[in-house]
Short mmCIF file of C-alpha atoms in Angstrom, two decimals:
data_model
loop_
_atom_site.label_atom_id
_atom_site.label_comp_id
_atom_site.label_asym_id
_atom_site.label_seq_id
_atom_site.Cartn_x
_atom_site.Cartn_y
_atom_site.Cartn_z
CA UNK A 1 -4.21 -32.91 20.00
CA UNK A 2 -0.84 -34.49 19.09
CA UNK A 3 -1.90 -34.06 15.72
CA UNK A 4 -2.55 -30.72 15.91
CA UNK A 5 0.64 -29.97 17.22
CA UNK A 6 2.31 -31.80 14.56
CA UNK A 7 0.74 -29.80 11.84
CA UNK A 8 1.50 -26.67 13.38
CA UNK A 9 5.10 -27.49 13.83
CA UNK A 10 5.17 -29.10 10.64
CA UNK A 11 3.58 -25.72 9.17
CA UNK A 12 6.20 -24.01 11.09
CA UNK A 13 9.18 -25.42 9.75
CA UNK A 14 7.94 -25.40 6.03
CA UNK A 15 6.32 -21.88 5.61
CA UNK A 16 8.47 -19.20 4.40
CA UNK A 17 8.83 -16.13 6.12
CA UNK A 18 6.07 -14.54 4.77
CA UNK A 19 3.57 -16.69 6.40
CA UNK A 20 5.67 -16.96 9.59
CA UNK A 21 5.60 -12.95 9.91
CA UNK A 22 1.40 -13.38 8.91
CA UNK A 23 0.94 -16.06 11.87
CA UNK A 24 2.72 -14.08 14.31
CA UNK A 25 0.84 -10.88 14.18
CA UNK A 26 -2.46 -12.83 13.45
CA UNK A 27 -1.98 -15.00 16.55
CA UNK A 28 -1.22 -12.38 18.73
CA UNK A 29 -3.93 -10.00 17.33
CA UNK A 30 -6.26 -12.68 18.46
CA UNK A 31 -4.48 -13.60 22.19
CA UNK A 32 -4.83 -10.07 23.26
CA UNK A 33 -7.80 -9.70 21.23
CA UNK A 34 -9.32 -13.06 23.61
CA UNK A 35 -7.21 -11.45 26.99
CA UNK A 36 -9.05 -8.19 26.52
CA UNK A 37 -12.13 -9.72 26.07
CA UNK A 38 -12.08 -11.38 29.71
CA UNK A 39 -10.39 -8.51 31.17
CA UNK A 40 -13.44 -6.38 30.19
CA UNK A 41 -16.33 -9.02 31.37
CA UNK A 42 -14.33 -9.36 34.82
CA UNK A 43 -14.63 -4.96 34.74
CA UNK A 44 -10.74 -5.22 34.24
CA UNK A 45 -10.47 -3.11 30.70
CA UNK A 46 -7.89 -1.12 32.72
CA UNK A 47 -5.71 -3.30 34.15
CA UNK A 48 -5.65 -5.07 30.78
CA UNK A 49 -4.62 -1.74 28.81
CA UNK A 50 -2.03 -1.24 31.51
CA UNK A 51 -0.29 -5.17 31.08
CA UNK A 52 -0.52 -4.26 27.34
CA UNK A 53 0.97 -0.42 27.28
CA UNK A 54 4.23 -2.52 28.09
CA UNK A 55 4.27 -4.10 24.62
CA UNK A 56 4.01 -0.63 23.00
CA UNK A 57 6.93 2.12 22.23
CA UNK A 58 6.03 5.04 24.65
CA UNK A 59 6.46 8.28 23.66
CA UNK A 60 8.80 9.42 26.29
CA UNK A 61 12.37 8.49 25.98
CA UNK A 62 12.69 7.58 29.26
CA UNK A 63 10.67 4.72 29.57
CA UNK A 64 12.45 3.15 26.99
CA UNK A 65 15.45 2.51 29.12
CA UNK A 66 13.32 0.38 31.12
CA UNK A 67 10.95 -1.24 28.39
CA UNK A 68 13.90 -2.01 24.89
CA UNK A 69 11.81 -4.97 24.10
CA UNK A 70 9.14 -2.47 23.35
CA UNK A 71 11.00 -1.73 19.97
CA UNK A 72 10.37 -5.59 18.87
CA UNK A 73 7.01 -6.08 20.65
CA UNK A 74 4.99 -3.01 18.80
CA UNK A 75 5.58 -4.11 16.03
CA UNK A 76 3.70 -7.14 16.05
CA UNK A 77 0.61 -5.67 18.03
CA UNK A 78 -2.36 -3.90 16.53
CA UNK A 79 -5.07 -1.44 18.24
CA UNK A 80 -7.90 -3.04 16.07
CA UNK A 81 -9.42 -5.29 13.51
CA UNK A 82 -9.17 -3.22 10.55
CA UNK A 83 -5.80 -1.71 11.63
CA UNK A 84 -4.11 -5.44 11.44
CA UNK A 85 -6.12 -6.16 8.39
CA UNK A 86 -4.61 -3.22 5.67
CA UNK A 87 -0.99 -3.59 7.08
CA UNK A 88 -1.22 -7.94 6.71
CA UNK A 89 -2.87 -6.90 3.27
CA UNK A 90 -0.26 -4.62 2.29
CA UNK A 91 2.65 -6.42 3.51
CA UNK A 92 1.54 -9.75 2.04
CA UNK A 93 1.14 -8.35 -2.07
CA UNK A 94 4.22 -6.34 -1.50
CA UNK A 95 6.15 -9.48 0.32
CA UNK A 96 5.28 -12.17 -2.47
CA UNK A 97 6.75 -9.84 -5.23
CA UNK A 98 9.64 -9.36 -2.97
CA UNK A 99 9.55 -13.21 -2.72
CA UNK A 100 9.37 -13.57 -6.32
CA UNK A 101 12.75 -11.88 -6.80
CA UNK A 102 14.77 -12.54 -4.01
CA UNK A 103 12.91 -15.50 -2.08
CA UNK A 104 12.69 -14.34 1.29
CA UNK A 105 16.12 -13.21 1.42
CA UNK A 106 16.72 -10.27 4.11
CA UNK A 107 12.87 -10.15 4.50
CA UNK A 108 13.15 -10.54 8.61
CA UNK A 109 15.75 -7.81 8.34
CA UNK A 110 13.68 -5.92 6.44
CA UNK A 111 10.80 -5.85 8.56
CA UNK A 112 12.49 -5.89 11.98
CA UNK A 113 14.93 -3.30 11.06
CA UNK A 114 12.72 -1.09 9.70
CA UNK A 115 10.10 -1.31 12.38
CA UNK A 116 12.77 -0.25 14.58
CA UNK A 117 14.38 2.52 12.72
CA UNK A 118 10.59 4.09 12.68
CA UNK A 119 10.59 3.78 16.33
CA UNK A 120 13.81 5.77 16.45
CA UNK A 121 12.12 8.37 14.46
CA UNK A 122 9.14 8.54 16.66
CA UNK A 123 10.96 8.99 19.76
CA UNK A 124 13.04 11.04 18.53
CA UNK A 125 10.84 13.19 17.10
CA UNK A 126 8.50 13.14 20.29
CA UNK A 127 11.23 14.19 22.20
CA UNK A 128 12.90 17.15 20.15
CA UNK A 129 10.16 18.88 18.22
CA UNK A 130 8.16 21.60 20.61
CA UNK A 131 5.26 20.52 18.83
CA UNK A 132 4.93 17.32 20.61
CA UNK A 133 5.79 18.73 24.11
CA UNK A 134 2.59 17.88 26.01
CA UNK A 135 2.02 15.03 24.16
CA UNK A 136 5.07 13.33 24.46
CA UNK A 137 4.10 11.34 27.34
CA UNK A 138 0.66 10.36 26.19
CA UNK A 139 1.58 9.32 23.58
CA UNK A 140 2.42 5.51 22.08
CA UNK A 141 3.48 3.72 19.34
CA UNK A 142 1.56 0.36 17.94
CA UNK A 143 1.55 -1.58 15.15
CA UNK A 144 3.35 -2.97 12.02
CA UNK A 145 2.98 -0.09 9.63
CA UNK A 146 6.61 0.86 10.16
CA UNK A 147 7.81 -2.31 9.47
CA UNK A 148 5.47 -3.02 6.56
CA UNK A 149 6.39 0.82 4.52
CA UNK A 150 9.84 -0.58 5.17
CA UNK A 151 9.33 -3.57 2.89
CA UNK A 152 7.19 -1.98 0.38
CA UNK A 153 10.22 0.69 -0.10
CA UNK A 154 12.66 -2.05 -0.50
CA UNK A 155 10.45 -3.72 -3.02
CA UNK A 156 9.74 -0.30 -4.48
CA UNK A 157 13.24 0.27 -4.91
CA UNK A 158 14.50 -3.55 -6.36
CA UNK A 159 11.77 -3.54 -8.89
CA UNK A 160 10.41 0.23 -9.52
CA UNK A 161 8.98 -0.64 -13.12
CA UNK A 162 7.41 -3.41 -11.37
CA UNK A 163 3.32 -2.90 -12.07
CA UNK A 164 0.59 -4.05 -10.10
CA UNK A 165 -3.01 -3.94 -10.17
CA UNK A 166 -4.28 -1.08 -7.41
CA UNK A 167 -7.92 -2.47 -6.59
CA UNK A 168 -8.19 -4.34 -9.36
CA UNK A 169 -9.10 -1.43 -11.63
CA UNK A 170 -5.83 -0.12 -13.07
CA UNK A 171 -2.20 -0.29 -13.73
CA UNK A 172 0.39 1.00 -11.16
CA UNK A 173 4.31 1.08 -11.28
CA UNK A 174 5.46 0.07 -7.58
CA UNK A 175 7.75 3.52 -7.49
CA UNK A 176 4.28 5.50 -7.65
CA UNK A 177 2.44 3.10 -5.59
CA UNK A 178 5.36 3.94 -3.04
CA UNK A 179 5.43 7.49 -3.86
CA UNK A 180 1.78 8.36 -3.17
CA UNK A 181 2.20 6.20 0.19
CA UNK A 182 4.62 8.61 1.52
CA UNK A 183 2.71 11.42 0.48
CA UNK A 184 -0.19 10.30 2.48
CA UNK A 185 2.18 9.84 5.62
CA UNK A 186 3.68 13.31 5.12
CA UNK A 187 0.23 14.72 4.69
CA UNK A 188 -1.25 13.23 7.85
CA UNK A 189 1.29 14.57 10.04
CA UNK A 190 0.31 17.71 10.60
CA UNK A 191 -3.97 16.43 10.81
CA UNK A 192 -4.28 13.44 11.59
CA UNK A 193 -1.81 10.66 12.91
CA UNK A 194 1.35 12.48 13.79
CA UNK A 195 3.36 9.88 15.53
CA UNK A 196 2.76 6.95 13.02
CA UNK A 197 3.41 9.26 10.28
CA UNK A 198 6.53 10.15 11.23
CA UNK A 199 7.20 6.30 12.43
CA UNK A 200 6.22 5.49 8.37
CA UNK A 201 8.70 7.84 7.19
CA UNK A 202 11.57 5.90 9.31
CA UNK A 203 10.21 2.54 7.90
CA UNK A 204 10.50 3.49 4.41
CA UNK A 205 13.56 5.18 5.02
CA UNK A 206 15.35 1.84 5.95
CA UNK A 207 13.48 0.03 3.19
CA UNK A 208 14.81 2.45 0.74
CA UNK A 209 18.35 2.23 2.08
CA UNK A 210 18.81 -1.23 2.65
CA UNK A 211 18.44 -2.27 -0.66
CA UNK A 212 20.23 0.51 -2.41
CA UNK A 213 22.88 -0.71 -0.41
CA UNK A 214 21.63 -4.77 -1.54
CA UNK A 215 22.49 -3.15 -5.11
CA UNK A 216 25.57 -1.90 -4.55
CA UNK A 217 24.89 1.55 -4.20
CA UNK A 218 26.49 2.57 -0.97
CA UNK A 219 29.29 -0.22 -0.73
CA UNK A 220 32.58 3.22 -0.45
CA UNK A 221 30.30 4.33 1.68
CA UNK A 222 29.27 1.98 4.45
CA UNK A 223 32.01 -0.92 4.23
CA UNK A 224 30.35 -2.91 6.97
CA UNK A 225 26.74 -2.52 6.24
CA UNK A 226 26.41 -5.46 4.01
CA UNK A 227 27.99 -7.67 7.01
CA UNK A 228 25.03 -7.37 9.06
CA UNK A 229 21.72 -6.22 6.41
CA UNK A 230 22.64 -7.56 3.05
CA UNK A 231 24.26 -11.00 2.22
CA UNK A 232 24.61 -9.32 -2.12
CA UNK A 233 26.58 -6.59 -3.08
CA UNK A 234 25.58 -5.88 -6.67
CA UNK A 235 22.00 -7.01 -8.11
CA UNK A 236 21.26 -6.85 -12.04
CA UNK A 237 17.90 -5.75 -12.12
CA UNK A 238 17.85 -8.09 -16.15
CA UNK A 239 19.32 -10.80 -13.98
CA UNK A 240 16.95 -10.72 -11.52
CA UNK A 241 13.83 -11.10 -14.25
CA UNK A 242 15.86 -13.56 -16.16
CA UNK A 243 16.09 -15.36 -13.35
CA UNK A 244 12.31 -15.51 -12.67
CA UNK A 245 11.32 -16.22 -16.25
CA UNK A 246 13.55 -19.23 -16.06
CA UNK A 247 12.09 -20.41 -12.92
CA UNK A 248 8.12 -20.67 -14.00
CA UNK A 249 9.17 -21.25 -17.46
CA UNK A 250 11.19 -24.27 -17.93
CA UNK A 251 13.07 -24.77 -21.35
CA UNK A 252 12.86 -27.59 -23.86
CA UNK A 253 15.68 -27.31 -25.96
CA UNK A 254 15.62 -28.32 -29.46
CA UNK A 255 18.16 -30.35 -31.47
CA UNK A 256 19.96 -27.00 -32.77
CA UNK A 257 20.00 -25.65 -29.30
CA UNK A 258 21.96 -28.78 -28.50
CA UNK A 259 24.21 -28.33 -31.42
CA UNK A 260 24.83 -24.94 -30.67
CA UNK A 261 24.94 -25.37 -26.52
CA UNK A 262 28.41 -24.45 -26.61
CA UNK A 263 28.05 -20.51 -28.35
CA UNK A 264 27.13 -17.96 -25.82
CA UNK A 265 24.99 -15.08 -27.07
CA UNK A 266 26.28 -11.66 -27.11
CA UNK A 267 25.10 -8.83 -24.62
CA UNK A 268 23.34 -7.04 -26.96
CA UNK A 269 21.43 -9.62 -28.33
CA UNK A 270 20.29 -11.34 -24.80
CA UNK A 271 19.58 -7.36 -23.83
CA UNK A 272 17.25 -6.80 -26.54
CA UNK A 273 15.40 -10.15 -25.79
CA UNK A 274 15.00 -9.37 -22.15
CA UNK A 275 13.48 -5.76 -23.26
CA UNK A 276 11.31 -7.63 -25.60
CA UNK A 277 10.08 -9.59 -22.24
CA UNK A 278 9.74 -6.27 -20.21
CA UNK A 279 7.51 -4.63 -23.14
CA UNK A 280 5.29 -7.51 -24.37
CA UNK A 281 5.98 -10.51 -21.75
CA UNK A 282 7.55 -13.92 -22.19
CA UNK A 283 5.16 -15.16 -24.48
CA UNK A 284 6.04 -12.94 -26.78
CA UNK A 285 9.56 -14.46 -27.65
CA UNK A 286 10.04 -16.75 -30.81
CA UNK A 287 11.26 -20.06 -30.22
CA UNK A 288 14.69 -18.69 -31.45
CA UNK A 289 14.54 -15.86 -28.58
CA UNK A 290 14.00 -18.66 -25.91
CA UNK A 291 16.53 -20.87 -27.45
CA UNK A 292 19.12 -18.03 -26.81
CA UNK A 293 17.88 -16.88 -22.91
CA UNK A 294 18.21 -20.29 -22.12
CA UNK A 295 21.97 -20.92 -24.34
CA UNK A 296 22.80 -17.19 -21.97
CA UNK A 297 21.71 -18.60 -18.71
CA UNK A 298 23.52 -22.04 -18.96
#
């Protein structure tokens, strides 16, 4: 047993926040999945839903004021197996690429921020729109979807040219990936899944302007912002893939690289090399072309 618990801590302190984020919903998926479980062979299934209710965002306002945490707590809690399943999925590809660029950085603000700025939309949209009148107090708001449009919109938005495979069948730039997603949200509004379309829409909302503002984008505009969400100002998209080319491929330099270690490369030049990269990938460079990304990055 002590063993165990010194893995676990051990996996604790070492995993980045991608897995942290993973373990946390997957744990607690399977706690309540376990609670409900006994609650239902003891003919308790309602008692249990009631204890549980309090982790979700209700629909009326009202009951906010006495249940904040709510705004934290839904967003780790899922209704179902395959619910839990496509948002881990989806946040996991789109939080490694993020990871590959930025290494974690602002990815707890990310996904806490934006899960609450989708409950903001929610409520208030619950609470304004006649639409939702008789509903409004019915009606909840579960799960990490929010939180997990809000990352794919920030990685959406760092690297839009960014392309992944979409079931392993064909190519996809992130921007459309993102693109259709909010389509999908703003379609099933009206049908099929008003309140966590709407919640979606706040998500990637955040996503999409917290790292606008992580470029530089909104710096006259919102002089504090950075303070609190972003810890850049200015990001160089070139930079940014430099910077990953240089990490998995380490340099060898040669004996004129040496000689010439001194001479920094010219803009132009480096910029045509790194379009080179973007077109036809790093393998594509001459020895000469990696001699001079790595004399650039020194």
């Amino acid at each position: 047993m002590k063993d165990f618990k010194f893995i676990f801590k051990r996996f604790i302190a070492s995993s980045s926040v991608v897995n942290r984020i993973l373990l946390i919903n997957i744990g607690l998926f399977i706690s309540f999945s376990v609670f409900k479980l006994i609650m239902y062979l003891f003919n308790l299934k309602g008692f249990s839903e009631q204890i549980i209710s309090y982790l979700y965002v209700p629909g009326n306002a009202k009951l906010l004021i006495y249940r904040p945490w709510t705004l934290l707590t839904y967003q780790f809690m899922h209704v179902d197996f395959f619910h839990i399943l496509f948002n881990m999925l989806m946040f996991y590809y789109m939080a490694i690429i993020y990871n590959n660029f930025l290494k974690s950085q602002g990815l707890w603000k990310i996904y806490l921020w934006g899960g609450i700025s989708g409950a903001i939309v929610f409520l208030l949209s619950f609470n304004f729109f006649p639409v939702f009148r008789n509903t409004a107090n019915l009606g909840y708001l579960v799960g990490a979807s929010a939180s997990v449009m809000a990352v794919v919109a920030a990685t959406a938005t760092l690297v839009p040219d960014f392309e992944v495979f979409l079931f392993g069948l064909f190519r996809i730039k992130l921007k459309w990936l993102a693109f259709a997603l909010i389509l999908i949200d703003i379609s099933g509004i009206p049908t099929s899944n008003p309140g966590g379309g709407l919640a979606h829409l706040g998500g990637t909302l955040f996503g999409f302007v917290y790292m606008l503002n992580y470029k530089g984008y909104f710096n006259l505009y919102f002089k504090n912002f950075n303070k609190y969400f972003a810890q850049k100002t200015k990001v160089d998209e070139k930079k940014i893939f430099r910077k990953k080319v240089y990490v998995n491929q380490p340099h060898q330099p040669n004996s004129n690289a040496k000689n010439n270690k001194n001479t920094k490369p010219n803009q132009l030049e480096i910029d045509a090399i790194l379009d080179k990269i973007s077109q036809s990938g790093y393998d594509s460079l001459t020895k000469s072309e990696k001699d001079t990304l790595f004399r650039a990055s020194e």
